[in-house]
PDB file of C-alpha atoms in Angstrom:
ATOM      1  CA  ILE W   1      12.104  -7.984   9.568  1.00 65.00           C
ATOM      2  CA  LEU W   2       9.258  -7.794  10.979  1.00 74.00           C
ATOM      3  CA  ASN W   3       6.335  -8.766   9.637  1.00 85.00           C
ATOM      4  CA  VAL W   4       2.873  -6.417  10.200  1.00 92.00           C
ATOM      5  CA  GLU W   5      -0.109  -7.134   7.987  1.00 95.00           C
ATOM      6  CA  GLN W   6      -2.868  -5.098   8.051  1.00 97.00           C
ATOM      7  CA  SER W   7      -6.024  -5.188   5.870  1.00 97.00           C
ATOM      8  CA  PRO W   8      -7.435  -4.319   3.589  1.00 97.00           C
ATOM      9  CA  GLN W   9      -5.629  -1.975   2.343  1.00 95.00           C
ATOM     10  CA  SER W  10      -8.065   0.415   1.931  1.00 96.00           C
ATOM     11  CA  LEU W  11     -11.915   0.830   2.992  1.00 95.00           C
ATOM     12  CA  HIS W  12     -15.096   3.077   1.263  1.00 97.00           C
ATOM     13  CA  VAL W  13     -17.642   2.919   4.100  1.00 97.00           C
ATOM     14  CA  GLN W  14     -21.051   4.082   3.816  1.00 97.00           C
ATOM     15  CA  GLU W  15     -21.349   6.788   6.201  1.00 97.00           C
ATOM     16  CA  GLY W  16     -23.545   5.081   9.544  1.00 97.00           C
ATOM     17  CA  ASP W  17     -22.238   1.887   8.879  1.00 97.00           C
ATOM     18  CA  SER W  18     -20.205  -0.144  11.149  1.00 97.00           C
ATOM     19  CA  THR W  19     -16.729  -1.695   9.765  1.00 97.00           C
ATOM     20  CA  ASN W  20     -13.844  -3.261  11.001  1.00 97.00           C
ATOM     21  CA  PHE W  21      -9.657  -4.182  10.288  1.00 95.00           C
ATOM     22  CA  THR W  22      -7.575  -6.458  11.093  1.00 98.00           C
ATOM     23  CA  CYS W  23      -3.777  -6.012  12.345  1.00 97.00           C
ATOM     24  CA  SER W  24      -2.028  -9.113  12.032  1.00 97.00           C
ATOM     25  CA  PHE W  25       1.547  -9.713  13.622  1.00 95.00           C
ATOM     26  CA  PRO W  26       3.761 -12.189  15.032  1.00 93.00           C
ATOM     27  CA  SER W  27       2.955 -13.656  18.601  1.00 91.00           C
ATOM     28  CA  SER W  28       6.321 -14.697  19.621  1.00 88.00           C
ATOM     29  CA  ASN W  29       7.563 -12.773  22.429  1.00 87.00           C
ATOM     30  CA  PHE W  30       4.891  -9.829  21.878  1.00 88.00           C
ATOM     31  CA  TYR W  31       3.873  -6.998  24.262  1.00 87.00           C
ATOM     32  CA  ALA W  32       2.227  -4.541  23.508  1.00 90.00           C
ATOM     33  CA  LEU W  33      -0.639  -3.072  20.694  1.00 94.00           C
ATOM     34  CA  HIS W  34      -0.618   0.303  19.517  1.00 94.00           C
ATOM     35  CA  TRP W  35      -2.891   1.723  16.970  1.00 96.00           C
ATOM     36  CA  TYR W  36      -2.948   4.972  15.484  1.00 96.00           C
ATOM     37  CA  ARG W  37      -5.004   6.800  13.703  1.00 96.00           C
ATOM     38  CA  TRP W  38      -3.830   9.130  10.728  1.00 94.00           C
ATOM     39  CA  GLU W  39      -6.056  11.728   9.267  1.00 92.00           C
ATOM     40  CA  THR W  40      -4.024  13.653   6.249  1.00 85.00           C
ATOM     41  CA  ALA W  41      -1.529  16.496   6.854  1.00 82.00           C
ATOM     42  CA  LYS W  42      -2.034  15.922  10.324  1.00 87.00           C
ATOM     43  CA  SER W  43       0.066  14.039  12.693  1.00 89.00           C
ATOM     44  CA  PRO W  44      -0.774  10.460  13.416  1.00 91.00           C
ATOM     45  CA  GLU W  45      -2.441  10.225  16.721  1.00 93.00           C
ATOM     46  CA  ALA W  46      -2.977   7.487  19.484  1.00 92.00           C
ATOM     47  CA  LEU W  47      -5.769   5.856  19.589  1.00 95.00           C
ATOM     48  CA  PHE W  48      -4.930   2.615  21.997  1.00 93.00           C
ATOM     49  CA  VAL W  49      -2.271   0.484  23.263  1.00 92.00           C
ATOM     50  CA  MET W  50      -3.152  -3.532  24.569  1.00 93.00           C
ATOM     51  CA  THR W  51      -1.324  -5.286  25.912  1.00 91.00           C
ATOM     52  CA  LEU W  52      -3.065  -8.347  27.265  1.00 91.00           C
ATOM     53  CA  ASN W  53      -4.870 -11.615  25.816  1.00 92.00           C
ATOM     54  CA  GLY W  54      -8.120 -10.642  25.522  1.00 92.00           C
ATOM     55  CA  ASP W  55      -8.096  -7.095  26.049  1.00 92.00           C
ATOM     56  CA  GLU W  56     -11.022  -4.684  24.399  1.00 96.00           C
ATOM     57  CA  LYS W  57     -10.469  -1.353  24.768  1.00 96.00           C
ATOM     58  CA  LYS W  58     -13.082   1.523  23.669  1.00 96.00           C
ATOM     59  CA  LYS W  59     -12.631   4.928  23.002  1.00 94.00           C
ATOM     60  CA  GLY W  60     -16.310   6.852  22.349  1.00 95.00           C
ATOM     61  CA  ARG W  61     -17.412   4.625  18.512  1.00 97.00           C
ATOM     62  CA  ILE W  62     -14.268   3.151  18.098  1.00 97.00           C
ATOM     63  CA  SER W  63     -13.089   0.200  19.691  1.00 97.00           C
ATOM     64  CA  ALA W  64     -10.395  -2.549  19.608  1.00 98.00           C
ATOM     65  CA  THR W  65      -9.408  -6.479  20.150  1.00 98.00           C
ATOM     66  CA  LEU W  66      -6.547  -8.432  20.849  1.00 97.00           C
ATOM     67  CA  ASN W  67      -5.457 -11.553  20.755  1.00 97.00           C
ATOM     68  CA  THR W  68      -2.051 -11.699  21.662  1.00 95.00           C
ATOM     69  CA  LYS W  69      -1.711 -16.289  20.544  1.00 95.00           C
ATOM     70  CA  GLU W  70      -2.851 -16.110  17.114  1.00 95.00           C
ATOM     71  CA  GLY W  71      -1.663 -12.716  16.753  1.00 95.00           C
ATOM     72  CA  TYR W  72      -3.888 -10.180  15.973  1.00 96.00           C
ATOM     73  CA  SER W  73      -5.963  -6.744  16.722  1.00 98.00           C
ATOM     74  CA  TYR W  74      -9.388  -6.031  14.831  1.00 98.00           C
ATOM     75  CA  LEU W  75     -10.433  -2.626  15.230  1.00 98.00           C
ATOM     76  CA  TYR W  76     -13.726  -1.068  15.413  1.00 98.00           C
ATOM     77  CA  ILE W  77     -16.280   1.701  14.364  1.00 98.00           C
ATOM     78  CA  LYS W  78     -18.942   1.904  14.521  1.00 97.00           C
ATOM     79  CA  GLY W  79     -21.435   4.665  13.169  1.00 97.00           C
ATOM     80  CA  SER W  80     -18.758   5.938  10.906  1.00 97.00           C
ATOM     81  CA  GLN W  81     -18.422   9.730  10.531  1.00 96.00           C
ATOM     82  CA  PRO W  82     -16.721  11.723   7.878  1.00 95.00           C
ATOM     83  CA  GLU W  83     -14.757  12.999  10.253  1.00 94.00           C
ATOM     84  CA  ASP W  84     -13.809   8.787  10.717  1.00 96.00           C
ATOM     85  CA  SER W  85     -11.879   9.028   7.537  1.00 97.00           C
ATOM     86  CA  ALA W  86      -8.030   8.273   8.368  1.00 97.00           C
ATOM     87  CA  THR W  87      -5.521   5.770   8.195  1.00 96.00           C
ATOM     88  CA  TYR W  88      -5.499   3.178  10.834  1.00 97.00           C
ATOM     89  CA  LEU W  89      -1.788   1.843  12.025  1.00 96.00           C
ATOM     90  CA  CYS W  90      -1.227  -0.841  14.307  1.00 96.00           C
ATOM     91  CA  ALA W  91       2.567  -1.206  15.863  1.00 93.00           C
ATOM     92  CA  PRO W  92       2.868  -4.419  18.134  1.00 92.00           C
ATOM     93  CA  MET W  93       5.958  -4.321  20.124  1.00 87.00           C
ATOM     94  CA  TYR W  94       8.400  -7.475  21.264  1.00 84.00           C
ATOM     95  CA  SER W  95       9.833  -7.538  24.817  1.00 75.00           C
ATOM     96  CA  GLY W  96      12.726  -5.554  25.143  1.00 61.00           C
ATOM     97  CA  GLY W  97      10.667  -2.960  24.244  1.00 53.00           C
ATOM     98  CA  GLY W  98      12.150  -0.073  26.334  1.00 52.00           C
ATOM     99  CA  ALA W  99      12.918   2.911  23.741  1.00 56.00           C
ATOM    100  CA  ASP W 100      12.752   1.299  21.285  1.00 70.00           C
ATOM    101  CA  GLY W 101      10.625   2.440  18.290  1.00 82.00           C
ATOM    102  CA  LEU W 102       7.643   1.212  16.409  1.00 86.00           C
ATOM    103  CA  THR W 103       7.647  -1.092  13.526  1.00 87.00           C
ATOM    104  CA  PHE W 104       4.001   0.601  12.018  1.00 91.00           C
ATOM    105  CA  GLY W 105       2.592  -1.844   9.481  1.00 91.00           C
ATOM    106  CA  LYS W 106       1.383  -0.190   6.080  1.00 93.00           C
ATOM    107  CA  GLY W 107      -2.113   0.705   7.170  1.00 95.00           C
ATOM    108  CA  THR W 108      -5.386   0.386   6.470  1.00 97.00           C
ATOM    109  CA  HIS W 109      -7.551   3.642   4.798  1.00 96.00           C
ATOM    110  CA  LEU W 110     -10.752   4.706   5.565  1.00 97.00           C
ATOM    111  CA  ILE W 111     -12.907   6.780   3.140  1.00 97.00           C
ATOM    112  CA  ILE W 112     -16.145   7.696   5.029  1.00 96.00           C
ATOM    113  CA  GLN W 113     -18.574   8.360   2.515  1.00 93.00           C
ATOM    114  CA  PRO W 114     -21.571  10.558   2.894  1.00 89.00           C
TER     115      PRO W 114
ATOM    116  CA  GLU T   1      -3.544  20.852  25.019  1.00 78.00           C
ATOM    117  CA  PRO T   2       0.489  20.449  24.945  1.00 82.00           C
ATOM    118  CA  GLU T   3       2.043  19.324  21.816  1.00 92.00           C
ATOM    119  CA  VAL T   4       4.687  17.877  19.560  1.00 95.00           C
ATOM    120  CA  THR T   5       6.449  20.568  17.048  1.00 96.00           C
ATOM    121  CA  GLN T   6       8.071  20.620  13.886  1.00 97.00           C
ATOM    122  CA  THR T   7      10.066  22.600  11.664  1.00 96.00           C
ATOM    123  CA  PRO T   8       9.847  23.856   8.660  1.00 96.00           C
ATOM    124  CA  SER T   9       7.035  22.086   7.291  1.00 95.00           C
ATOM    125  CA  HIS T  10       8.962  22.027   4.511  1.00 97.00           C
ATOM    126  CA  GLN T  11      12.436  21.717   3.175  1.00 97.00           C
ATOM    127  CA  VAL T  12      13.607  21.821  -0.786  1.00 97.00           C
ATOM    128  CA  THR T  13      17.592  21.011  -1.033  1.00 97.00           C
ATOM    129  CA  GLN T  14      19.978  19.877  -3.418  1.00 97.00           C
ATOM    130  CA  MET T  15      21.329  16.566  -3.364  1.00 97.00           C
ATOM    131  CA  GLY T  16      24.693  16.639  -1.054  1.00 97.00           C
ATOM    132  CA  GLN T  17      23.112  19.072   1.041  1.00 97.00           C
ATOM    133  CA  GLU T  18      23.131  18.799   4.956  1.00 97.00           C
ATOM    134  CA  VAL T  19      19.535  19.899   6.042  1.00 98.00           C
ATOM    135  CA  ILE T  20      18.488  19.847   9.784  1.00 97.00           C
ATOM    136  CA  LEU T  21      15.014  18.929  10.829  1.00 98.00           C
ATOM    137  CA  ARG T  22      14.388  20.654  13.904  1.00 97.00           C
ATOM    138  CA  CYS T  23      11.079  19.403  16.431  1.00 97.00           C
ATOM    139  CA  VAL T  24      10.224  20.770  19.638  1.00 97.00           C
ATOM    140  CA  PRO T  25       9.287  17.644  22.009  1.00 96.00           C
ATOM    141  CA  ILE T  26       6.461  17.878  24.727  1.00 94.00           C
ATOM    142  CA  SER T  27       8.669  19.645  27.867  1.00 90.00           C
ATOM    143  CA  ASN T  28       8.444  16.872  30.607  1.00 88.00           C
ATOM    144  CA  HIS T  29       8.654  14.058  28.044  1.00 91.00           C
ATOM    145  CA  LEU T  30      12.208  12.246  28.304  1.00 90.00           C
ATOM    146  CA  TYR T  31      12.187   9.803  25.060  1.00 91.00           C
ATOM    147  CA  PHE T  32      12.480  11.079  21.675  1.00 94.00           C
ATOM    148  CA  TYR T  33      12.081   9.424  18.373  1.00 95.00           C
ATOM    149  CA  TRP T  34      12.650  10.039  14.540  1.00 97.00           C
ATOM    150  CA  TYR T  35      10.548   8.617  11.672  1.00 96.00           C
ATOM    151  CA  ARG T  36      10.291   8.776   8.009  1.00 96.00           C
ATOM    152  CA  GLN T  37       7.531   7.987   5.456  1.00 94.00           C
ATOM    153  CA  ILE T  38       9.129   7.613   2.172  1.00 94.00           C
ATOM    154  CA  LEU T  39       5.857   8.727  -0.134  1.00 91.00           C
ATOM    155  CA  GLY T  40       3.813   5.243  -0.760  1.00 87.00           C
ATOM    156  CA  GLN T  41       5.533   3.648   1.738  1.00 90.00           C
ATOM    157  CA  LYS T  42       5.447   2.611   5.431  1.00 90.00           C
ATOM    158  CA  VAL T  43       6.404   5.082   8.561  1.00 92.00           C
ATOM    159  CA  GLU T  44       9.509   3.558   8.951  1.00 93.00           C
ATOM    160  CA  PHE T  45      11.568   4.102  12.702  1.00 93.00           C
ATOM    161  CA  LEU T  46      15.297   5.567  12.262  1.00 96.00           C
ATOM    162  CA  VAL T  47      15.885   6.144  15.928  1.00 95.00           C
ATOM    163  CA  SER T  48      15.761   6.993  20.010  1.00 93.00           C
ATOM    164  CA  PHE T  49      16.941   9.669  21.904  1.00 93.00           C
ATOM    165  CA  TYR T  50      17.390   9.325  26.130  1.00 90.00           C
ATOM    166  CA  ASN T  51      19.225  10.671  28.635  1.00 89.00           C
ATOM    167  CA  ASN T  52      21.028  12.582  25.827  1.00 90.00           C
ATOM    168  CA  GLU T  53      21.783   9.033  24.402  1.00 92.00           C
ATOM    169  CA  ILE T  54      20.590   6.959  21.019  1.00 94.00           C
ATOM    170  CA  SER T  55      19.288   4.260  22.646  1.00 90.00           C
ATOM    171  CA  GLU T  56      18.169   3.130  19.034  1.00 90.00           C
ATOM    172  CA  LYS T  57      18.938   3.273  15.627  1.00 92.00           C
ATOM    173  CA  SER T  58      17.045   1.327  12.795  1.00 92.00           C
ATOM    174  CA  GLU T  59      19.251  -0.236   9.230  1.00 91.00           C
ATOM    175  CA  ILE T  60      18.209   3.270   7.675  1.00 93.00           C
ATOM    176  CA  PHE T  61      20.066   5.442  10.123  1.00 95.00           C
ATOM    177  CA  ASP T  62      24.054   5.369   8.550  1.00 94.00           C
ATOM    178  CA  ASP T  63      26.682   7.708   9.129  1.00 94.00           C
ATOM    179  CA  GLN T  64      25.709  10.302   7.460  1.00 96.00           C
ATOM    180  CA  PHE T  65      21.578  10.784  10.456  1.00 97.00           C
ATOM    181  CA  SER T  66      22.789  12.171  13.688  1.00 97.00           C
ATOM    182  CA  VAL T  67      21.026  13.498  16.324  1.00 97.00           C
ATOM    183  CA  GLU T  68      21.577  15.774  19.152  1.00 95.00           C
ATOM    184  CA  ARG T  69      19.704  17.461  21.859  1.00 92.00           C
ATOM    185  CA  PRO T  70      21.507  21.184  21.440  1.00 85.00           C
ATOM    186  CA  ASP T  71      19.746  22.680  24.244  1.00 86.00           C
ATOM    187  CA  GLY T  72      16.823  21.591  27.371  1.00 77.00           C
ATOM    188  CA  SER T  73      13.866  21.717  24.099  1.00 85.00           C
ATOM    189  CA  ASN T  74      15.057  21.279  20.591  1.00 93.00           C
ATOM    190  CA  PHE T  75      15.799  17.809  19.262  1.00 96.00           C
ATOM    191  CA  THR T  76      17.065  17.610  15.123  1.00 97.00           C
ATOM    192  CA  LEU T  77      17.759  15.286  12.972  1.00 98.00           C
ATOM    193  CA  LYS T  78      20.796  15.917  11.144  1.00 98.00           C
ATOM    194  CA  ILE T  79      21.460  14.143   7.602  1.00 97.00           C
ATOM    195  CA  ARG T  80      25.006  14.622   6.376  1.00 96.00           C
ATOM    196  CA  SER T  81      25.053  14.953   2.400  1.00 95.00           C
ATOM    197  CA  THR T  82      21.542  14.326   1.567  1.00 97.00           C
ATOM    198  CA  LYS T  83      20.355  11.484  -0.968  1.00 96.00           C
ATOM    199  CA  LEU T  84      17.515  11.635  -3.711  1.00 97.00           C
ATOM    200  CA  GLU T  85      16.723   8.672  -1.952  1.00 96.00           C
ATOM    201  CA  ASP T  86      16.125  11.130   1.265  1.00 97.00           C
ATOM    202  CA  SER T  87      13.256  13.277  -0.416  1.00 98.00           C
ATOM    203  CA  ALA T  88      10.606  11.800   2.568  1.00 97.00           C
ATOM    204  CA  MET T  89       8.278  12.862   5.687  1.00 96.00           C
ATOM    205  CA  TYR T  90      10.143  12.749   8.254  1.00 97.00           C
ATOM    206  CA  PHE T  91       8.678  12.904  11.888  1.00 97.00           C
ATOM    207  CA  CYS T  92       8.780  13.467  15.358  1.00 97.00           C
ATOM    208  CA  ALA T  93       7.818  12.122  18.401  1.00 95.00           C
ATOM    209  CA  SER T  94       8.227  12.286  21.932  1.00 94.00           C
ATOM    210  CA  SER T  95       6.723   9.853  24.561  1.00 90.00           C
ATOM    211  CA  GLU T  96       6.797  10.425  28.743  1.00 87.00           C
ATOM    212  CA  TRP T  97       7.774   6.847  29.278  1.00 76.00           C
ATOM    213  CA  GLU T  98       8.982   4.207  27.840  1.00 65.00           C
ATOM    214  CA  ILE T  99       6.699   3.324  25.073  1.00 59.00           C
ATOM    215  CA  SER T 100       6.051  -0.022  25.512  1.00 61.00           C
ATOM    216  CA  TYR T 101       3.347   0.940  27.698  1.00 68.00           C
ATOM    217  CA  ASN T 102       2.813   4.574  27.024  1.00 75.00           C
ATOM    218  CA  GLU T 103       1.317   6.065  23.620  1.00 85.00           C
ATOM    219  CA  GLN T 104       4.283   8.262  21.606  1.00 90.00           C
ATOM    220  CA  PHE T 105       3.286  11.799  20.430  1.00 93.00           C
ATOM    221  CA  PHE T 106       3.430  12.332  16.308  1.00 95.00           C
ATOM    222  CA  GLY T 107       4.880  16.208  15.671  1.00 96.00           C
ATOM    223  CA  PRO T 108       2.876  17.224  12.123  1.00 94.00           C
ATOM    224  CA  GLY T 109       5.776  15.953   9.662  1.00 95.00           C
ATOM    225  CA  THR T 110       8.742  18.388   8.172  1.00 97.00           C
ATOM    226  CA  ARG T 111       8.696  17.312   3.908  1.00 97.00           C
ATOM    227  CA  LEU T 112      12.081  16.926   2.583  1.00 98.00           C
ATOM    228  CA  THR T 113      12.346  17.276  -0.712  1.00 98.00           C
ATOM    229  CA  VAL T 114      16.170  16.167  -2.298  1.00 97.00           C
ATOM    230  CA  LEU T 115      16.517  17.815  -5.804  1.00 97.00           C
TER     231      LEU T 115
END
């Protein structure tokens, strides 16, 4: 069973503040990491796919970094807005991926307070 | 923008009944998936499907589950004899290429309630 840990489980942040949270995963045979944002009553939406150690990806105010050697990724949100409120899920993949399904962490539930 | 659709949005059924959950993946996608989320738990992978056959399945996907692509557009999940513990949100997803480097597009989900 793949042990994917996301912390914290939930997070309350004031609008305008920046925040970050973590995804930890086994580093052996790592292949790629997926980040998804899941807003209530909507479909999970892909944010990033990251593969290389030291990779950094950015989409607007959201960015992510990847450390494949130690098995973690950080997701950063700069200047949080109410629309950032969502559950953020990560899913690492390992060698032999192909059509394998995603193994998600429990997610970080982010609430932006106006 | 193309999207994955799922029907129904909510299905209520009696224990022991068969249910079929339907999905229409994005039209040029080749890989299809089903996931479920039991309330309060992680989103769990059930099965992947490519080239008209199951590519991978999890331990959850036992003999009571089956998938089918009956025509060029629909992708279905059948649960033969539902149990109370099958109550969950079921998500369909599709991807254009192999998931390793490519995102999966998720549908809005079907909430299954087994009474």
